[in-house]
Short mmCIF file of C-alpha atoms in Angstrom, two decimals:
data_model
loop_
_atom_site.label_atom_id
_atom_site.label_comp_id
_atom_site.label_asym_id
_atom_site.label_seq_id
_atom_site.Cartn_x
_atom_site.Cartn_y
_atom_site.Cartn_z
CA MET C 309 0.30 -0.13 0.35
CA PRO C 310 2.08 3.49 -1.34
CA ASP C 311 2.45 5.99 1.60
CA ASN C 312 0.23 8.71 1.45
CA LEU C 313 2.39 11.52 2.64
CA ASN C 314 -0.88 14.00 2.38
CA THR C 315 -1.77 12.25 6.24
CA PRO C 316 -1.60 14.31 9.11
CA GLU C 317 0.89 12.75 12.14
CA PRO C 318 -1.39 11.26 15.00
CA PRO C 319 -0.15 13.21 18.40
CA ASP C 320 2.45 11.80 21.13
CA VAL C 321 0.60 9.21 23.32
CA PRO C 322 2.45 9.17 26.80
CA VAL C 323 3.70 6.49 27.46
CA ALA C 324 2.12 4.43 30.35
CA ILE C 325 4.19 3.74 33.38
CA VAL C 326 2.89 -0.12 35.08
CA ALA C 327 3.34 -0.07 38.53
CA PRO C 328 3.86 -3.32 40.93
CA ARG C 329 1.12 -4.30 42.90
CA ALA C 330 0.68 -4.50 46.26
CA ARG C 331 0.33 -8.21 48.31
CA TRP C 332 -2.11 -7.17 50.56
CA ARG C 333 -4.42 -3.67 51.41
CA PRO C 334 -6.47 -3.56 53.67
CA GLN C 335 -10.44 -3.60 53.22
CA VAL C 336 -13.44 -2.55 55.73
CA VAL C 337 -15.42 -5.35 54.64
CA TRP C 338 -12.58 -7.67 56.93
CA LEU C 339 -13.31 -5.72 60.17
CA VAL C 340 -16.16 -6.98 60.70
CA PRO C 341 -15.49 -10.67 60.90
CA ILE C 342 -12.05 -9.82 62.50
CA ILE C 343 -14.04 -8.49 65.78
CA ALA C 344 -16.32 -10.99 65.83
CA VAL C 345 -13.23 -13.23 65.91
CA LEU C 346 -11.85 -11.50 68.39
CA ILE C 347 -14.78 -10.95 70.85
CA GLY C 348 -15.63 -14.77 70.11
CA GLY C 349 -12.10 -15.88 70.99
CA TRP C 350 -11.87 -13.70 74.18
CA LEU C 351 -15.48 -15.12 75.17
CA ALA C 352 -14.18 -18.45 74.97
CA VAL C 353 -10.95 -17.83 76.76
CA LYS C 354 -13.23 -15.60 80.03
CA ALA C 355 -15.26 -18.85 79.56
CA VAL C 356 -12.18 -21.66 79.96
CA LEU C 357 -10.81 -18.70 83.06
CA ASP C 358 -14.18 -18.48 84.76
CA GLN C 359 -14.95 -22.33 84.25
CA GLY C 360 -15.72 -23.93 87.57
CA PRO C 361 -14.54 -27.17 88.42
CA GLN C 362 -16.10 -30.73 87.90
CA ILE C 363 -17.32 -32.55 90.28
CA THR C 364 -18.82 -36.07 90.47
CA ILE C 365 -21.74 -36.71 93.51
CA MET C 366 -22.35 -40.68 94.14
CA PHE C 367 -26.12 -41.94 94.72
CA ASN C 368 -27.92 -44.95 96.03
CA THR C 369 -30.60 -43.26 93.16
CA GLY C 370 -31.49 -41.19 90.32
CA ASP C 371 -34.37 -40.14 91.40
CA GLY C 372 -35.11 -35.88 91.17
CA LEU C 373 -31.10 -36.13 89.07
CA GLU C 374 -31.78 -34.68 85.40
CA ALA C 375 -28.85 -34.21 83.36
CA GLY C 376 -28.64 -30.41 81.92
CA LYS C 377 -31.52 -29.30 84.73
CA THR C 378 -31.18 -30.66 87.52
CA LYS C 379 -29.69 -27.26 89.64
CA ILE C 380 -27.19 -27.70 92.86
CA LYS C 381 -28.66 -24.73 95.55
CA PHE C 382 -26.18 -23.56 98.46
CA ARG C 383 -28.29 -21.06 100.74
CA GLU C 384 -31.36 -21.41 97.82
CA VAL C 385 -29.10 -20.03 95.04
CA ASP C 386 -27.53 -22.12 91.80
CA ILE C 387 -24.38 -22.62 92.16
CA GLY C 388 -24.42 -25.61 89.46
CA VAL C 389 -26.11 -27.58 87.21
CA ILE C 390 -25.94 -31.65 87.13
CA LYS C 391 -24.23 -32.18 83.11
CA GLY C 392 -24.00 -36.42 83.35
CA VAL C 393 -26.51 -38.93 85.30
CA SER C 394 -24.64 -42.55 84.34
CA LEU C 395 -24.34 -46.11 86.15
CA SER C 396 -21.59 -46.93 88.53
CA ARG C 397 -19.31 -50.15 86.91
CA ASP C 398 -20.72 -52.30 89.81
CA HIS C 399 -24.40 -50.94 88.84
CA LYS C 400 -25.14 -50.79 92.60
CA HIS C 401 -25.02 -46.29 92.45
CA VAL C 402 -25.62 -44.36 90.32
CA ILE C 403 -22.95 -41.75 88.97
CA ALA C 404 -23.83 -37.53 88.55
CA THR C 405 -21.06 -34.93 86.94
CA ALA C 406 -21.57 -31.96 88.12
CA GLU C 407 -20.48 -28.92 87.17
CA VAL C 408 -19.99 -25.99 89.51
CA VAL C 409 -18.78 -22.31 89.44
CA LYS C 410 -16.20 -20.77 89.98
CA ASP C 411 -17.13 -18.71 92.71
CA ALA C 412 -18.48 -22.15 94.64
CA SER C 413 -15.65 -23.83 94.30
CA ASP C 414 -13.58 -22.61 98.03
CA LEU C 415 -17.15 -24.60 99.30
CA LEU C 416 -15.93 -27.73 97.62
CA VAL C 417 -13.79 -29.07 100.81
CA ASP C 418 -14.14 -32.85 102.65
CA ASP C 419 -17.25 -32.50 104.85
CA THR C 420 -19.03 -30.68 101.71
CA ARG C 421 -22.05 -32.48 101.81
CA PHE C 422 -25.47 -33.50 98.92
CA TRP C 423 -28.17 -34.57 99.35
CA VAL C 424 -31.70 -34.53 96.68
CA VAL C 425 -33.75 -32.48 97.44
CA ARG C 426 -37.72 -33.98 97.19
CA PRO C 427 -40.77 -33.38 99.08
CA ARG C 428 -39.68 -35.39 102.72
CA ILE C 429 -41.39 -36.27 105.69
CA SER C 430 -39.83 -36.74 108.36
CA GLY C 431 -39.41 -36.07 112.15
CA GLY C 432 -42.67 -34.61 112.60
CA THR C 433 -41.07 -31.32 109.98
CA VAL C 434 -42.50 -30.77 105.83
CA SER C 435 -39.81 -30.52 103.79
CA GLY C 436 -39.24 -29.82 100.35
CA LEU C 437 -42.03 -28.85 99.20
CA GLY C 438 -41.38 -26.37 96.60
CA THR C 439 -39.91 -29.01 94.39
CA LEU C 440 -43.72 -30.32 93.85
CA LEU C 441 -43.78 -27.59 90.92
CA SER C 442 -40.13 -26.79 90.66
CA GLY C 443 -38.88 -29.79 90.10
CA SER C 444 -35.85 -31.71 92.29
CA PHE C 445 -32.48 -30.39 92.80
CA VAL C 446 -29.41 -31.18 94.70
CA GLY C 447 -28.93 -29.58 98.22
CA MET C 448 -25.64 -28.54 99.10
CA ASP C 449 -24.06 -27.66 102.85
CA ALA C 450 -20.66 -26.90 102.99
CA GLY C 451 -18.52 -27.98 105.43
CA GLY C 452 -15.05 -26.54 107.94
CA SER C 453 -12.60 -28.04 106.85
CA ALA C 454 -9.60 -26.77 105.27
CA LYS C 455 -8.96 -30.39 101.98
CA PRO C 456 -10.49 -29.93 99.16
CA ARG C 457 -12.22 -32.52 97.58
CA GLN C 458 -13.46 -33.09 93.88
CA THR C 459 -15.56 -37.17 94.78
CA PHE C 460 -18.61 -36.92 97.13
CA THR C 461 -21.05 -39.45 98.37
CA GLY C 462 -24.44 -37.91 97.97
CA LEU C 463 -26.74 -38.37 101.01
CA GLU C 464 -30.30 -40.39 100.90
CA VAL C 465 -31.74 -38.23 103.97
CA PRO C 466 -31.05 -34.34 104.19
CA PRO C 467 -29.07 -33.19 107.11
CA VAL C 468 -31.24 -31.81 109.73
CA ILE C 469 -28.68 -29.00 111.33
CA SER C 470 -26.56 -27.08 109.07
CA SER C 471 -22.84 -27.30 109.96
CA ASP C 472 -23.10 -23.81 110.47
CA VAL C 473 -25.46 -23.55 113.60
CA PRO C 474 -24.27 -22.54 116.59
CA GLY C 475 -24.45 -25.12 118.89
CA ARG C 476 -22.84 -28.75 120.23
CA GLU C 477 -23.53 -32.14 119.66
CA PHE C 478 -23.64 -34.66 121.87
CA VAL C 479 -23.84 -38.42 122.05
CA LEU C 480 -27.11 -40.87 123.63
CA ARG C 481 -27.19 -44.13 124.06
CA SER C 482 -30.56 -45.89 124.81
CA GLN C 483 -31.71 -49.48 124.54
CA ASN C 484 -33.83 -48.66 121.85
CA MET C 485 -35.50 -45.87 119.63
CA GLY C 486 -39.28 -46.31 120.92
CA SER C 487 -41.19 -43.12 118.38
CA LEU C 488 -37.83 -40.60 117.80
CA ASP C 489 -36.52 -39.86 114.47
CA ALA C 490 -34.13 -38.10 113.48
CA GLY C 491 -35.45 -34.44 112.83
CA THR C 492 -36.94 -35.58 116.14
CA PRO C 493 -37.46 -32.57 118.85
CA ILE C 494 -35.09 -32.16 122.06
CA PHE C 495 -36.80 -30.34 124.74
CA TYR C 496 -35.76 -28.42 127.92
CA ARG C 497 -37.95 -26.97 130.79
CA ARG C 498 -41.19 -28.16 127.63
CA LEU C 499 -38.75 -25.33 125.09
CA GLN C 500 -37.58 -26.87 121.41
CA VAL C 501 -34.05 -26.02 122.21
CA GLY C 502 -32.26 -29.36 119.73
CA GLN C 503 -32.92 -32.26 117.09
CA ILE C 504 -31.75 -36.04 116.70
CA THR C 505 -29.27 -36.11 114.46
CA SER C 506 -29.05 -39.28 112.83
CA TYR C 507 -28.90 -42.81 114.68
CA ALA C 508 -27.43 -46.09 114.02
CA LEU C 509 -27.66 -49.75 115.85
CA ASP C 510 -25.30 -50.67 117.72
CA PRO C 511 -22.49 -53.32 116.33
CA ASP C 512 -23.33 -55.73 118.81
CA GLY C 513 -27.21 -55.46 118.53
CA ARG C 514 -27.75 -54.34 122.18
CA GLY C 515 -28.39 -50.76 121.91
CA VAL C 516 -28.57 -47.71 119.59
CA THR C 517 -26.29 -44.79 119.30
CA LEU C 518 -28.40 -41.53 119.01
CA HIS C 519 -26.85 -38.07 118.12
CA VAL C 520 -28.52 -35.04 118.75
CA PHE C 521 -27.71 -31.29 118.86
CA ILE C 522 -28.47 -28.80 120.58
CA ASN C 523 -29.05 -25.00 119.51
CA ALA C 524 -26.65 -21.97 121.20
CA PRO C 525 -27.55 -21.24 123.51
CA TYR C 526 -28.92 -23.60 125.03
CA ASP C 527 -26.31 -26.11 124.79
CA LYS C 528 -24.71 -24.41 127.71
CA PHE C 529 -27.54 -25.85 130.02
CA VAL C 530 -25.95 -29.48 129.37
CA ARG C 531 -23.63 -30.22 132.19
CA PRO C 532 -21.97 -33.57 133.20
CA ASP C 533 -24.45 -34.93 134.73
CA THR C 534 -27.65 -34.02 133.06
CA ARG C 535 -29.86 -36.90 131.92
CA PHE C 536 -31.96 -37.09 129.59
CA TRP C 537 -34.90 -39.19 128.57
CA HIS C 538 -38.10 -40.29 126.65
CA ALA C 539 -40.55 -37.54 126.34
CA SER C 540 -43.06 -39.29 124.19
CA GLY C 541 -46.43 -39.53 125.04
CA VAL C 542 -48.24 -38.68 128.20
CA ASP C 543 -46.06 -39.58 131.51
CA VAL C 544 -49.49 -40.92 134.23
CA ALA C 545 -48.48 -40.91 138.02
CA LEU C 546 -50.35 -42.34 140.92
CA ASP C 547 -48.98 -41.09 143.73
CA SER C 548 -50.20 -39.53 147.97
CA ASN C 549 -51.41 -36.12 145.41
CA GLY C 550 -53.05 -37.99 143.22
CA VAL C 551 -53.09 -38.85 139.74
CA ARG C 552 -50.66 -36.47 137.70
CA LEU C 553 -50.39 -35.80 133.52
CA ASN C 554 -46.91 -34.36 132.68
CA ALA C 555 -46.58 -34.27 128.52
CA GLN C 556 -43.86 -31.58 126.90
CA SER C 557 -45.76 -30.37 124.20
CA LEU C 558 -48.30 -32.13 121.50
CA VAL C 559 -45.65 -32.53 118.79
CA SER C 560 -43.83 -35.41 121.81
CA ILE C 561 -47.14 -36.76 121.88
CA ILE C 562 -48.05 -37.31 118.58
CA ILE C 563 -44.15 -38.00 116.98
CA GLY C 564 -41.81 -38.78 120.54
CA GLY C 565 -39.74 -36.38 122.00
CA VAL C 566 -37.01 -36.61 124.18
CA ALA C 567 -36.12 -33.82 127.08
CA PHE C 568 -33.26 -32.88 128.93
CA ASP C 569 -32.89 -31.64 132.74
CA THR C 570 -29.66 -31.12 135.30
CA PRO C 571 -30.76 -32.39 138.81
CA GLU C 572 -30.47 -29.35 141.79
CA HIS C 573 -27.30 -31.04 143.85
CA SER C 574 -25.37 -30.66 139.84
CA LEU C 575 -26.01 -27.05 138.47
CA ASP C 576 -23.01 -26.09 139.82
CA GLN C 577 -20.69 -27.73 137.36
CA PRO C 578 -19.09 -26.80 134.21
CA GLN C 579 -20.42 -27.59 130.69
CA ALA C 580 -20.49 -30.54 129.11
CA ALA C 581 -17.45 -30.64 126.10
CA ALA C 582 -18.92 -31.82 123.12
CA GLN C 583 -19.68 -35.32 121.56
CA THR C 584 -20.45 -36.21 125.37
CA THR C 585 -22.14 -39.57 125.73
CA PHE C 586 -25.07 -39.64 128.00
CA THR C 587 -27.26 -42.70 128.33
CA LEU C 588 -31.07 -41.61 127.56
CA PHE C 589 -33.64 -43.56 130.26
CA GLU C 590 -37.28 -44.99 129.42
CA ASN C 591 -39.12 -41.64 131.79
CA PHE C 592 -38.40 -38.45 133.75
CA GLY C 593 -38.19 -41.13 137.42
CA GLU C 594 -35.40 -43.34 136.37
CA ALA C 595 -33.54 -40.56 134.40
CA MET C 596 -33.88 -38.54 138.07
CA LYS C 597 -33.36 -42.07 140.44
CA ARG C 598 -30.37 -40.80 142.50
CA HIS C 599 -27.68 -42.88 140.41
CA ASP C 600 -24.87 -45.13 143.35
CA ARG C 601 -21.75 -45.62 142.09
CA ILE C 602 -21.35 -48.71 144.50
CA VAL C 603 -23.22 -51.70 144.09
CA THR C 604 -22.93 -54.74 146.21
CA ARG C 605 -24.80 -57.75 144.62
CA PHE C 606 -26.31 -60.46 146.68
CA VAL C 607 -29.55 -63.50 146.72
CA ALA C 608 -32.87 -64.03 149.00
CA GLU C 609 -34.08 -67.34 149.19
CA PHE C 610 -37.56 -67.62 149.16
CA ASP C 611 -40.26 -70.57 149.36
CA ASP C 612 -43.79 -68.78 149.13
CA SER C 613 -44.85 -67.09 146.14
CA VAL C 614 -43.07 -64.11 144.32
CA ARG C 615 -45.89 -63.67 142.33
CA GLY C 616 -46.25 -59.07 142.35
CA LEU C 617 -42.60 -58.88 142.56
CA THR C 618 -40.48 -57.49 139.07
CA VAL C 619 -36.85 -56.48 138.21
CA GLY C 620 -36.66 -53.24 138.92
CA ALA C 621 -39.06 -53.76 142.84
CA PRO C 622 -37.38 -51.91 145.85
CA LEU C 623 -35.60 -52.68 148.13
CA ASP C 624 -36.91 -51.36 151.30
CA PHE C 625 -35.24 -50.48 154.44
CA ARG C 626 -38.08 -48.26 156.31
CA GLY C 627 -39.56 -46.39 153.62
CA ILE C 628 -35.80 -45.59 152.22
CA THR C 629 -35.18 -47.47 149.02
CA ILE C 630 -31.42 -48.64 149.24
CA GLY C 631 -31.78 -50.97 145.54
CA GLU C 632 -33.66 -53.10 143.94
CA VAL C 633 -34.09 -56.34 142.46
CA SER C 634 -32.03 -57.14 139.43
CA GLY C 635 -32.79 -61.01 139.19
CA ILE C 636 -35.78 -63.34 139.63
CA TYR C 637 -35.85 -67.27 139.07
CA THR C 638 -35.64 -70.65 140.19
CA ARG C 639 -33.10 -72.61 142.30
CA PHE C 640 -32.82 -76.58 142.02
CA ASP C 641 -31.25 -78.33 145.53
CA ARG C 642 -29.60 -81.12 144.48
CA GLU C 643 -28.53 -82.44 148.13
CA SER C 644 -31.13 -81.22 149.83
CA ARG C 645 -34.27 -81.87 146.82
CA LYS C 646 -35.90 -78.53 147.20
CA LEU C 647 -37.08 -76.28 144.66
CA SER C 648 -36.89 -72.55 145.73
CA ILE C 649 -37.38 -69.32 144.49
CA VAL C 650 -34.29 -66.77 143.96
CA VAL C 651 -33.82 -63.07 143.92
CA GLU C 652 -31.03 -61.19 142.94
CA VAL C 653 -30.56 -57.93 144.67
CA ALA C 654 -28.65 -55.03 143.30
CA TYR C 655 -27.24 -52.74 146.58
CA TYR C 656 -26.66 -50.16 146.96
CA PRO C 657 -24.30 -49.47 150.50
CA GLU C 658 -23.87 -45.33 150.24
CA ARG C 659 -28.17 -45.41 150.74
CA PHE C 660 -27.90 -47.23 153.95
CA THR C 661 -24.28 -46.41 155.36
CA ASN C 662 -20.93 -45.96 155.42
CA ARG C 663 -19.79 -44.71 158.36
CA TYR C 664 -20.42 -46.96 161.26
CA GLU C 665 -19.57 -44.83 163.88
CA SER C 666 -20.55 -44.85 167.28
CA GLY C 667 -19.48 -42.82 171.03
CA PRO C 668 -17.66 -39.53 170.90
CA THR C 669 -14.47 -40.35 169.84
CA GLY C 670 -16.12 -42.16 166.32
CA SER C 671 -14.48 -44.89 166.47
CA PRO C 672 -16.41 -47.73 164.57
CA VAL C 673 -17.78 -50.46 165.44
CA VAL C 674 -17.13 -53.33 162.96
CA LYS C 675 -13.73 -53.41 161.10
CA ASP C 676 -15.81 -54.29 157.92
CA THR C 677 -18.36 -54.55 155.65
CA ARG C 678 -18.48 -58.31 156.05
CA GLU C 679 -18.51 -58.22 159.47
CA PHE C 680 -21.28 -55.42 159.95
CA ALA C 681 -23.30 -57.12 157.48
CA ASP C 682 -22.93 -60.09 159.89
CA TYR C 683 -23.82 -58.66 163.29
CA LEU C 684 -27.01 -56.78 161.61
CA VAL C 685 -28.38 -60.62 160.91
CA ALA C 686 -26.86 -61.54 164.21
CA ARG C 687 -29.30 -58.82 165.59
CA GLY C 688 -32.68 -60.44 163.57
CA LEU C 689 -32.32 -58.22 159.80
CA ARG C 690 -33.98 -60.13 157.59
CA LEU C 691 -35.75 -59.73 153.94
CA GLN C 692 -38.96 -60.01 153.79
CA LEU C 693 -42.14 -60.23 150.25
CA ARG C 694 -44.48 -57.56 150.99
CA THR C 695 -47.44 -56.31 149.51
CA GLY C 696 -47.08 -52.73 148.27
CA ASN C 697 -50.26 -51.93 146.49
CA LEU C 698 -53.06 -53.84 146.97
CA LEU C 699 -55.13 -52.60 144.77
CA THR C 700 -52.19 -53.40 141.38
CA GLY C 701 -50.63 -56.59 143.92
CA GLN C 702 -47.28 -55.36 143.41
CA ARG C 703 -44.53 -56.21 145.90
CA TYR C 704 -41.01 -55.35 147.14
CA LEU C 705 -38.47 -56.31 148.97
CA ALA C 706 -38.26 -55.24 152.26
CA VAL C 707 -35.25 -55.27 155.01
CA ASP C 708 -36.43 -55.26 158.47
CA PHE C 709 -35.47 -56.47 161.44
CA PHE C 710 -37.25 -59.90 162.69
CA PRO C 711 -35.78 -59.71 166.84
CA ASP C 712 -37.57 -63.51 167.06
CA ALA C 713 -36.32 -64.93 163.66
CA PRO C 714 -34.46 -67.92 164.38
CA LYS C 715 -30.80 -67.82 164.31
CA ALA C 716 -29.33 -67.46 160.80
CA LYS C 717 -26.32 -66.65 158.88
CA ILE C 718 -25.10 -64.70 155.75
CA ASP C 719 -23.57 -67.58 153.05
CA TRP C 720 -21.04 -65.83 152.58
CA SER C 721 -19.61 -69.06 150.10
CA LYS C 722 -22.12 -68.58 147.20
CA ASN C 723 -21.82 -66.15 144.71
CA PRO C 724 -23.11 -63.62 145.10
CA PRO C 725 -23.38 -64.58 148.93
CA GLN C 726 -26.84 -65.18 150.09
CA TYR C 727 -29.11 -63.13 152.99
CA PRO C 728 -31.59 -65.02 155.51
CA THR C 729 -34.91 -64.46 155.25
CA VAL C 730 -38.34 -64.14 156.99
CA PRO C 731 -41.86 -65.48 155.75
CA GLY C 732 -44.39 -62.94 154.76
CA SER C 733 -47.33 -61.62 156.18
CA LEU C 734 -49.57 -63.08 153.88
CA GLN C 735 -47.35 -66.31 153.91
CA SER C 736 -47.15 -66.52 158.00
CA LEU C 737 -51.34 -65.83 157.81
CA GLN C 738 -51.71 -69.36 155.82
CA ASP C 739 -49.45 -70.55 158.42
CA SER C 740 -50.88 -69.99 161.08
CA VAL C 741 -54.56 -70.61 159.41
CA THR C 742 -53.10 -74.20 158.34
CA ARG C 743 -51.75 -74.74 161.96
CA LEU C 744 -55.29 -73.99 163.64
CA VAL C 745 -56.58 -76.28 160.68
CA ALA C 746 -55.19 -79.13 161.91
CA LYS C 747 -54.96 -77.96 165.86
CA LEU C 748 -59.17 -78.06 164.56
CA ASN C 749 -59.00 -81.14 163.03
CA THR C 750 -57.67 -82.80 166.44
CA ILE C 751 -60.87 -82.41 168.44
CA PRO C 752 -63.34 -85.53 168.26
CA PHE C 753 -66.61 -83.08 167.30
CA GLU C 754 -68.42 -86.21 167.27
CA ALA C 755 -68.75 -87.29 170.92
CA ILE C 756 -68.83 -83.98 171.64
CA GLY C 757 -71.87 -84.07 169.34
CA LYS C 758 -73.60 -87.03 171.14
CA ASN C 759 -72.92 -86.21 174.06
CA ALA C 760 -74.34 -82.62 173.58
CA GLN C 761 -76.84 -84.52 172.44
CA MET C 762 -77.56 -86.41 175.76
CA THR C 763 -76.84 -83.30 177.86
CA LEU C 764 -80.30 -81.87 175.62
CA GLN C 765 -81.94 -84.91 176.51
CA ASN C 766 -81.18 -84.30 180.40
CA ALA C 767 -82.59 -81.11 179.48
CA ASN C 768 -86.08 -81.94 178.07
CA SER C 769 -86.28 -84.27 181.03
CA LEU C 770 -85.31 -81.83 183.66
CA LEU C 771 -88.10 -78.61 181.93
CA ALA C 772 -90.84 -80.81 182.51
CA HIS C 773 -90.06 -82.39 186.03
CA LEU C 774 -90.64 -78.45 186.95
CA ASP C 775 -93.13 -78.14 184.67
CA THR C 776 -95.14 -80.70 186.69
CA ASP C 777 -93.39 -80.51 190.23
CA VAL C 778 -91.56 -77.34 190.66
CA VAL C 779 -93.92 -74.58 189.19
CA PRO C 780 -97.20 -75.17 190.59
CA GLU C 781 -94.85 -74.97 193.86
CA ALA C 782 -93.77 -72.23 192.56
CA LYS C 783 -96.87 -70.58 192.11
CA ASN C 784 -98.20 -70.86 195.05
CA THR C 785 -94.74 -69.53 197.24
CA LEU C 786 -95.00 -66.31 194.89
CA ASN C 787 -98.77 -66.14 195.49
CA ALA C 788 -98.13 -66.81 199.23
CA ALA C 789 -94.95 -63.58 198.84
CA HIS C 790 -98.20 -61.38 197.12
CA GLY C 791 -99.87 -61.46 199.98
CA VAL C 792 -97.31 -60.04 202.50
CA MET C 793 -96.12 -57.64 199.60
CA THR C 794 -99.89 -56.38 199.79
CA SER C 795 -100.07 -56.75 204.03
CA ALA C 796 -96.78 -54.44 204.13
CA ASN C 797 -97.83 -51.53 202.12
CA GLY C 798 -101.39 -51.28 204.05
CA ALA C 799 -99.07 -50.92 207.13
CA LEU C 800 -96.62 -48.48 205.74
CA GLN C 801 -99.78 -46.16 204.89
CA PRO C 802 -99.53 -43.14 206.35
CA ASP C 803 -102.86 -43.27 208.53
CA SER C 804 -102.64 -46.54 209.47
CA ALA C 805 -101.68 -47.74 213.26
CA LEU C 806 -98.58 -48.83 212.01
CA GLN C 807 -97.44 -45.25 211.60
CA GLN C 808 -99.61 -43.72 214.36
CA ASN C 809 -98.09 -46.02 217.05
CA VAL C 810 -94.18 -45.43 215.46
CA SER C 811 -95.10 -41.28 215.46
CA ASP C 812 -96.22 -41.71 218.98
CA ALA C 813 -93.20 -43.46 220.05
CA MET C 814 -90.98 -40.59 218.03
CA ASN C 815 -92.43 -38.38 220.39
CA GLN C 816 -91.95 -39.52 223.89
CA LEU C 817 -88.19 -41.01 222.71
CA ALA C 818 -87.82 -36.77 221.86
CA GLN C 819 -89.29 -36.23 225.16
CA THR C 820 -86.78 -38.57 227.33
CA ALA C 821 -84.26 -37.00 225.36
CA ALA C 822 -84.54 -33.55 225.98
CA ALA C 823 -84.69 -34.81 229.95
CA VAL C 824 -82.55 -36.51 229.76
CA ARG C 825 -80.39 -33.32 228.59
CA THR C 826 -81.50 -31.51 230.79
CA LEU C 827 -80.37 -34.02 233.76
CA ALA C 828 -76.67 -33.89 232.19
CA ASP C 829 -77.06 -30.33 232.35
CA TYR C 830 -77.71 -29.89 235.89
CA LEU C 831 -75.60 -32.40 237.39
CA GLU C 832 -72.25 -30.63 235.16
CA ARG C 833 -73.66 -27.71 237.33
CA HIS C 834 -73.91 -29.45 240.69
CA PRO C 835 -72.69 -32.76 240.38
CA GLU C 836 -72.60 -32.78 244.50
CA ALA C 837 -76.67 -33.96 243.26
CA LEU C 838 -75.56 -37.59 242.99
CA VAL C 839 -74.66 -37.56 246.76
CA ARG C 840 -76.88 -35.25 248.77
CA GLY C 841 -79.45 -34.98 245.81
CA LYS C 842 -81.07 -32.01 244.74
CA GLN C 843 -81.73 -28.79 247.51
CA GLU C 844 -84.70 -27.14 247.26
CA ASN C 845 -84.08 -23.49 246.40
CA LYS C 846 -84.31 -20.92 249.57
CA PRO C 847 -86.07 -17.76 249.21
#
């Protein structure tokens, strides 16, 4: 193609310079995801840092436990949640895995307790009613130990007393539980001051051990000599003052209870230490009974019946209880072929006497207690069964002096020693009646009856003779005597001749007495008249 010279040349075009492209340029659109990633990372780190410890709790059953829903509460505040529930390897327990908030990690110590809160009625108290609507939850009671712990065994029964409640715990020993239970109230002067926290059967099976908690400040009234007793039901007493009813409260009547008090002579003692062991008595009377430190045992043998005598009956000396019956059993003597009743007695020497002093110098009467016992028995000391209550027939064992009792000694060769006895009053009366009947049997009542019959026949003959012979003669004699009495009565009338003659005679006798009196007066004045005679008066 030919060149076209007339065509103009194009203008100069600037040359483009290629600049190198940058490897990274910040874009605004990436700012949002970056911030989101940072926030998510911060939240993840914070969640890890704020995550509480993981714990496991072992229960006997999974009732009320649900993963992700069942809460753990302390003082009604949520501090954790159950994350998982599974069976143990031996399939005998339920393992609950829980997560607790970090702030509550210091509460997970060695003596911390967990339990499932459900509706429950125990010891007269009702708990867990709120779970009927909200569902069960796991309760927690923080312990006071400093040792941390991650594995716990849950309680089947909620603790009665929280660990932070002020007060002290004591131990009671009893032969049986009665109507007591965990949560049963404890009374002091009819004021509820504590509760039974737990109980267990003794390893030997002979008794029950109870743990009780006395709230402060009432725990200061528990002293070493304090007495605890069953306060369940109503205590009825019949004595010389009439019938008395005693009960702690309506609650103790329905669900039972325990009461305690301290004898007057022990009120100045210091407070009892925590975990001190006490005996739980059956009733108030048994608790306040004097408990002696020295106990001596002996036996007494009786031939008569011991019906009405029971274990615990008193050993009485003139109204003072010096012991009690501890056992009643039979004994067969192979040598004498005799079967008798043996009564075992617990004797308290401190109640009887322990000084044996007499005289101004205070010298002892005997050297030892055995010699003193022999001395008393030699003076007539014997044991006797007596009736204490005619209405119930209860009997007791009396100790008294019987000077006319046959001579006897204490058999120290037996263990325990045997004291001599005398028959009871009823037995003595029965023996007397038996002897009287035996004597009556020796009387010949048949011969006496025949003689009496003959005597009656003779009396009848005599009465017939009197009726036919003696009575008419006696009648005539009585008529004659009646005539004599009539004549005498007539002679004694005022107007009778006899009365007139007697009156005249009395008048003459009076005149004669007057003349004699005059003569005596004259002779007293003129004694010479007895010789010379009476002289005439000269003019």
